[in-house]
Structures are given as structure tokens and as C-alpha cells.
Amino acid sequence: MGVILTAKNLQKIYGMGEVKVEAVKNISLEIEKGYFYAIIGKSGSGKSTLLHLLSGFDKPTKGTVKIGGENIHKMKDKRLSAMRREKMGFVFQSYNLLPEFCVEENIRMPLYLNRAKTDKGYIRSLMEKLGIYELRLKFPSQLSGGEQQRAAIARALAARPDIVFADEPTGNLDQQSGGDVLRLLKMMKEEWGQTILLVTHDMEIAQAADKVIEIRDGMVVGRGA
Ligand SMILES: Nc1ncnc2c1ncn2[C@@H]1O[C@H](COP(=O)(O)OP(=O)(O)OP(=O)(O)O)[C@@H](O)[C@H]1O
Ligand SMILES: [Mg+2]
């Protein structure tokens, strides 16, 4: 189905002077449209850093990331924000739900920002599939960690993004809810040809992915189908 994202010679160095950390060392990747990728590796290996570079959340020290043929780190901020809002969904390690809005408002937020029409049936089915429909009028501070995580996942999927970037999206969930999230992501991929890039420690999740990218010490050491 073609390549949706290309990364070339990506490098990320944190810090300056004596305390530099080279978190990503010369990574080149091609992400094919419509596949579910798992990014695996030990704690501290550079997975989150890589995901932040690929999603335009952070700038690389060197190298390029192209999405749909355009270098995202060369774009004007406004254009990158629009692209991230319209085409990408994010579930990061901190959920970043807005505390002054209820669950359902948080989930609809990307649609408000895009001035997109809300498909009520779709938003409801997302909440139902993630087991948070009953919680839709509560505020983030009234939810458990796992419930907040599920709300953040619903928010990431609300605008039906082309690419979903997820960092340990099931890290706080029990096996049942983790399985529900996984099934939902796979279903969305099948239905809309969504591309998923998901960081995980969980080998069961990695096995459910179409392709696995293994990171060690800031480098790609393995690629599996
Ligand atoms: N903002 C930062 N400033 C300095 N060093 C950082 C920063 N963020 C990450 N690092 C360092 O970069 C390396 C890679 O970190 P990263 O967060 O990408 O790892 P990770 O594979 O996501 O780990 P985990 O599985 O624990 O989330 C680590 O050595 C970490 O200490
Ligand atoms: Mg991480």
C-alpha cells in the first residue's frame, strides 16, 4: 500500500557539554501504510525518543522524517500542528487529559480543534468499546489511571487519524482491558487502513503486531514481519 513515513539517519542528543546522551543513533526506517508496528526494547533504549521524533513532537539533532513525502521538521509550526491534529493520533506515557473537561469533552477535543463534524455514533461506540461510556461525564481527577488511559486512547482515535503513535498505551491496564484496546486498534486498522506505531514492553502485544522494530541502545537491531 506504499510508504507513509520515512526516517533517514535520525539522531537525537540530549543535554550539552559533558552530560550528553545520544538517545537515538542514526536510525533509518520506512513505515508502510496500513500496518501495525510494535517498537520494542529495554527501558532507556530510546523508544519514546524515537516516537517523539517520528511524530514531530520533538526535533532530531540530525536526520529527517518525511510523512506523505514532506519533511515534518522543516514545516512551519502552524502547518505541523494542523497536520498533527488532522492526520495523527497520540497516546503518550502521560495521558494529558484536560482536567477542566469531562471525559467525553476530552475525547471530542481533537474534533473541536479541527472544526470537524462529530459522528455521535462513532464516538459512542469508541467509548463503549473502551469500557468508558458510563464514565463520560466524569472529570479526569475522578478516574483511575487505567480509565484515564482508555479515555486518552479514545481521544487519540476520535478524529480517525491516518497514523496513531502510542507509547505503552496498555501499560496501566489489566489483561482484559489491554486486550480490548488491542482489538480496537486492530479493528480500526482493518476498517480504515490506519497505520499504528506502538511502543510496548508486552511481548503478547508485540506478537499481535504485523511488524516488530527492536531498538537497543538507540539503534534498530531487529526487524521482524
Ligand atoms: N529529556 C531528556 N533529557 C536527557 N536525557 C533524556 C531525556 N529523555 C530521555 N533521555 C535519555 O535518553 C535515553 C532514552 O530514553 P527514552 O525515554 O527514549 O527510553 P525508552 O526506551 O522510552 O525507555 P522506557 O521503556 O523506560 O520508557 C535514556 O538514557 C534517557 O535517560
Ligand atoms: Mg519510554
XYZ file of N, CA, C and O in Angstrom, residues 101-196:
384
model
N -12.212 19.533 31.779
C -13.240 18.988 30.878
C -13.567 17.556 31.264
O -12.705 16.826 31.766
N -14.812 17.158 31.019
C -15.196 15.785 31.327
C -14.631 14.844 30.267
O -14.068 15.274 29.256
N -14.804 13.550 30.519
C -14.245 12.524 29.642
C -14.688 12.726 28.191
O -13.870 12.761 27.268
N -15.990 12.886 27.997
C -16.483 12.986 26.629
C -15.962 14.248 25.930
O -15.608 14.218 24.751
N -15.875 15.355 26.662
C -15.332 16.592 26.061
C -13.858 16.408 25.690
O -13.411 16.876 24.643
N -13.123 15.719 26.566
C -11.726 15.435 26.253
C -11.625 14.626 24.954
O -10.780 14.906 24.101
N -12.493 13.639 24.831
C -12.454 12.765 23.655
C -12.801 13.532 22.389
O -12.200 13.335 21.328
N -13.748 14.450 22.505
C -14.162 15.231 21.328
C -13.228 16.390 21.001
O -13.365 17.022 19.956
N -12.293 16.682 21.916
C -11.429 17.867 21.760
C -10.751 17.948 20.395
O -10.784 19.013 19.752
N -10.143 16.852 19.885
C -9.490 16.968 18.568
C -10.474 17.380 17.472
O -10.100 18.087 16.536
N -11.715 16.978 17.610
C -12.718 17.325 16.593
C -13.103 18.792 16.695
O -13.259 19.479 15.699
N -13.218 19.285 17.941
C -13.481 20.726 18.110
C -12.352 21.521 17.467
O -12.563 22.493 16.761
N -11.133 21.085 17.757
C -9.972 21.829 17.264
C -9.886 21.796 15.741
O -9.434 22.741 15.109
N -10.311 20.697 15.157
C -10.318 20.579 13.689
C -11.563 21.205 13.076
O -11.717 21.177 11.867
N -12.434 21.661 13.912
C -13.750 22.107 13.459
C -14.410 21.039 12.586
O -15.051 21.325 11.583
N -14.200 19.796 12.991
C -14.752 18.681 12.208
C -16.107 18.283 12.796
O -16.372 18.513 13.975
N -16.908 17.691 11.945
C -18.210 17.219 12.406
C -18.006 16.053 13.354
O -17.151 15.209 13.136
N -18.779 16.005 14.422
C -18.661 14.836 15.280
C -19.703 13.801 14.898
O -20.880 14.116 14.754
N -19.209 12.612 14.709
C -20.066 11.494 14.402
C -20.417 10.868 15.757
O -19.626 10.182 16.369
N -21.639 11.200 16.234
C -22.017 10.807 17.601
C -21.971 9.298 17.806
O -21.536 8.818 18.836
N -22.451 8.577 16.804
C -22.485 7.123 16.915
C -21.086 6.555 17.035
O -20.836 5.637 17.824
N -20.168 7.131 16.282
C -18.788 6.642 16.301
C -18.126 6.911 17.654
O -17.492 6.038 18.235
N -18.303 8.134 18.170
C -17.701 8.482 19.464
C -18.287 7.591 20.568
O -17.580 7.090 21.430
N -19.575 7.350 20.474
C -20.197 6.485 21.473
C -19.645 5.060 21.389
O -19.330 4.447 22.407
N -19.494 4.555 20.181
C -19.015 3.180 20.061
C -17.555 3.076 20.512
O -17.154 2.076 21.107
N -16.776 4.139 20.281
C -15.397 4.143 20.802
C -15.411 4.032 22.328
O -14.684 3.235 22.917
N -16.264 4.857 22.957
C -16.332 4.852 24.421
C -16.818 3.491 24.927
O -16.309 2.968 25.915
N -17.779 2.931 24.214
C -18.302 1.625 24.643
C -17.240 0.539 24.508
O -17.040 -0.258 25.422
N -16.546 0.553 23.373
C -15.533 -0.487 23.152
C -14.405 -0.382 24.169
O -13.765 -1.371 24.499
N -14.157 0.835 24.652
C -13.086 1.024 25.632
C -13.611 0.950 27.067
O -12.868 1.161 28.022
N -14.900 0.678 27.216
C -15.465 0.499 28.554
C -15.517 1.772 29.377
O -15.405 1.727 30.607
N -15.677 2.941 28.731
C -15.736 4.192 29.493
C -17.012 4.987 29.223
O -17.117 6.141 29.627
N -17.965 4.356 28.551
C -19.191 5.085 28.220
C -19.892 5.592 29.483
O -20.339 6.737 29.537
N -19.919 4.755 30.514
C -20.576 5.147 31.778
C -19.816 6.273 32.484
O -20.354 6.932 33.363
N -18.574 6.459 32.120
C -17.741 7.467 32.805
C -17.692 8.783 32.048
O -16.971 9.704 32.429
N -18.481 8.906 30.973
C -18.276 10.018 30.038
C -18.474 11.407 30.630
O -17.924 12.370 30.129
N -19.239 11.514 31.727
C -19.475 12.837 32.308
C -18.567 13.138 33.504
O -18.648 14.197 34.113
N -17.684 12.182 33.809
C -16.751 12.418 34.928
C -15.536 13.216 34.465
O -15.249 13.293 33.271
N -14.829 13.754 35.456
C -13.615 14.512 35.172
C -12.392 13.619 35.373
O -12.461 12.661 36.150
N -11.293 13.924 34.685
C -10.109 13.070 34.782
C -9.692 12.757 36.224
O -9.309 11.626 36.526
N -9.783 13.764 37.114
C -9.353 13.528 38.507
C -10.229 12.500 39.224
O -9.859 12.000 40.272
N -11.394 12.189 38.634
C -12.295 11.209 39.266
C -12.076 9.805 38.715
O -12.837 8.895 39.029
N -11.075 9.644 37.843
C -10.859 8.348 37.196
C -9.590 7.676 37.701
O -8.655 8.340 38.133
N -9.557 6.354 37.572
C -8.330 5.613 37.881
C -7.336 5.831 36.738
O -7.698 6.337 35.669
N -6.093 5.419 36.957
C -5.059 5.565 35.925
C -5.449 4.849 34.635
O -5.313 5.391 33.537
N -5.952 3.626 34.777
C -6.326 2.839 33.598
C -7.503 3.452 32.852
O -7.556 3.412 31.618
N -8.434 4.025 33.596
C -9.589 4.686 32.960
C -9.135 5.924 32.194
O -9.603 6.194 31.087
N -8.212 6.686 32.801
C -7.668 7.862 32.096
C -6.943 7.425 30.831
O -7.037 8.070 29.793
N -6.239 6.320 30.932
C -5.511 5.817 29.773
C -6.480 5.459 28.639
O -6.253 5.795 27.473
N -7.586 4.829 28.999
C -8.571 4.451 27.977
C -9.230 5.685 27.365
O -9.500 5.724 26.163
N -9.467 6.721 28.204
C -10.030 7.972 27.673
C -9.037 8.615 26.700
O -9.426 9.136 25.643
N -7.750 8.550 27.043
C -6.724 9.136 26.167
C -6.656 8.379 24.841
O -6.416 8.964 23.782
N -6.896 7.075 24.893
C -6.895 6.275 23.658
C -8.095 6.661 22.791
O -7.972 6.847 21.576
N -9.243 6.822 23.426
C -10.438 7.240 22.676
C -10.199 8.602 22.034
O -10.551 8.834 20.873
N -9.569 9.504 22.774
C -9.287 10.833 22.230
C -8.355 10.739 21.018
O -8.550 11.421 20.011
N -7.354 9.860 21.118
C -6.402 9.720 20.008
C -7.079 9.204 18.744
O -6.628 9.461 17.641
N -8.177 8.451 18.928
C -8.830 7.834 17.768
C -10.023 8.644 17.268
O -10.575 8.346 16.206
N -10.394 9.682 18.012
C -11.641 10.404 17.722
C -11.682 10.990 16.315
O -12.709 10.943 15.642
N -10.564 11.539 15.855
C -10.553 12.194 14.538
C -10.188 11.219 13.411
O -9.903 11.649 12.307
N -10.211 9.917 13.706
C -9.845 8.879 12.735
C -8.549 9.217 12.013
O -8.513 9.403 10.793
N -7.474 9.315 12.779
C -6.187 9.718 12.188
C -5.629 8.641 11.241
O -5.965 7.462 11.379
N -4.779 9.082 10.309
C -4.108 8.135 9.415
C -3.049 7.325 10.160
O -2.829 6.161 9.867
N -2.358 8.010 11.080
C -1.312 7.316 11.857
C -1.578 7.514 13.339
O -1.850 8.625 13.781
N -1.477 6.419 14.085
C -1.593 6.500 15.538
C -0.225 6.200 16.145
O 0.391 5.184 15.825
N 0.256 7.120 16.996
C 1.512 6.929 17.718
C 1.146 6.638 19.169
O 0.506 7.472 19.818
N 1.546 5.487 19.662
C 1.152 5.140 21.021
C 2.356 4.646 21.810
O 3.107 3.789 21.348
N 2.552 5.226 22.987
C 3.675 4.851 23.838
C 3.138 4.090 25.047
O 2.528 4.692 25.924
N 3.340 2.798 25.071
C 2.844 1.949 26.157
C 1.371 2.228 26.464
O 1.027 2.487 27.626
N 0.507 2.150 25.477
C -0.887 2.557 25.717
C -1.629 1.603 26.643
O -2.695 1.949 27.137
N -1.055 0.441 26.876
C -1.750 -0.506 27.750
C -0.970 -0.748 29.036
O -1.286 -1.650 29.797
N 0.012 0.112 29.284
C 0.889 -0.086 30.441
C 0.174 -0.107 31.785
O 0.614 -0.768 32.715
N -0.955 0.601 31.859
C -1.676 0.695 33.127
C -2.939 -0.142 33.173
O -3.776 0.042 34.035
N -3.092 -1.014 32.173
C -4.356 -1.745 32.079
C -4.190 -3.208 32.462
O -3.112 -3.782 32.306
N -5.280 -3.801 32.960
C -5.241 -5.240 33.214
C -5.330 -5.964 31.876
O -5.523 -5.350 30.837
N -5.200 -7.282 31.935
C -5.121 -8.054 30.696
C -6.363 -7.899 29.825
O -6.276 -7.729 28.609
N -7.521 -7.888 30.500
C -8.790 -7.770 29.775
C -8.865 -6.446 29.012
O -9.081 -6.425 27.808
N -8.635 -5.312 29.728
C -8.736 -4.013 29.049
C -7.619 -3.832 28.035
O -7.824 -3.218 26.989
N -6.448 -4.354 28.348
C -5.335 -4.291 27.402
C -5.711 -5.012 26.116
O -5.476 -4.521 25.011
N -6.356 -6.163 26.273
C -6.812 -6.942 25.121
C -7.870 -6.188 24.326
O -7.850 -6.196 23.090
N -8.765 -5.484 25.037
C -9.805 -4.692 24.363
C -9.181 -3.598 23.505
O -9.599 -3.369 22.370
N -8.181 -2.922 24.068
C -7.510 -1.841 23.339
C -6.850 -2.391 22.077
O -6.977 -1.831 20.984
N -6.199 -3.517 22.253
C -5.509 -4.136 21.124
C -6.489 -4.519 20.017
O -6.259 -4.251 18.834
N -7.600 -5.103 20.412
C -8.616 -5.498 19.419
C -9.186 -4.274 18.712
O -9.409 -4.298 17.501
N -9.404 -3.208 19.479
C -9.936 -1.977 18.886
C -8.964 -1.411 17.846
O -9.353 -1.055 16.729
N -7.689 -1.343 18.213
C -6.687 -0.813 17.277
C -6.644 -1.663 16.006
O -6.590 -1.140 14.894
N -6.687 -2.971 16.178
C -6.627 -3.858 15.007
C -7.860 -3.689 14.129
O -7.765 -3.679 12.904
N -9.000 -3.513 14.786
C -10.238 -3.344 14.035
C -10.177 -2.050 13.202
O -10.571 -2.031 12.043
N -9.649 -0.990 13.827
C -9.569 0.294 13.117
C -8.615 0.193 11.945
O -8.838 0.763 10.880
N -7.557 -0.535 12.158
C -6.583 -0.744 11.092
C -7.237 -1.477 9.919
O -7.087 -1.079 8.766
N -7.994 -2.525 10.237
C -8.657 -3.297 9.175
C -9.693 -2.433 8.453
O -9.799 -2.459 7.240
N -10.458 -1.651 9.234
C -11.557 -0.898 8.629
C -11.104 0.292 7.800
O -11.666 0.578 6.762
N -10.098 1.026 8.293
C -9.706 2.266 7.617
C -8.282 2.293 7.134
O -7.761 3.353 6.778
N -7.612 1.160 7.210
C -6.239 1.132 6.734
C -5.340 2.074 7.506
O -4.398 2.660 6.973
N -5.652 2.213 8.804
C -4.839 3.066 9.654
C -3.456 2.456 9.881
O -3.322 1.234 9.889
N -2.477 3.318 10.075
C -1.129 2.848 10.401
C -0.916 3.052 11.898
O -1.283 4.097 12.435
N -0.364 2.065 12.560
C -0.178 2.154 14.007
C 1.288 1.927 14.363
O 1.899 0.967 13.900
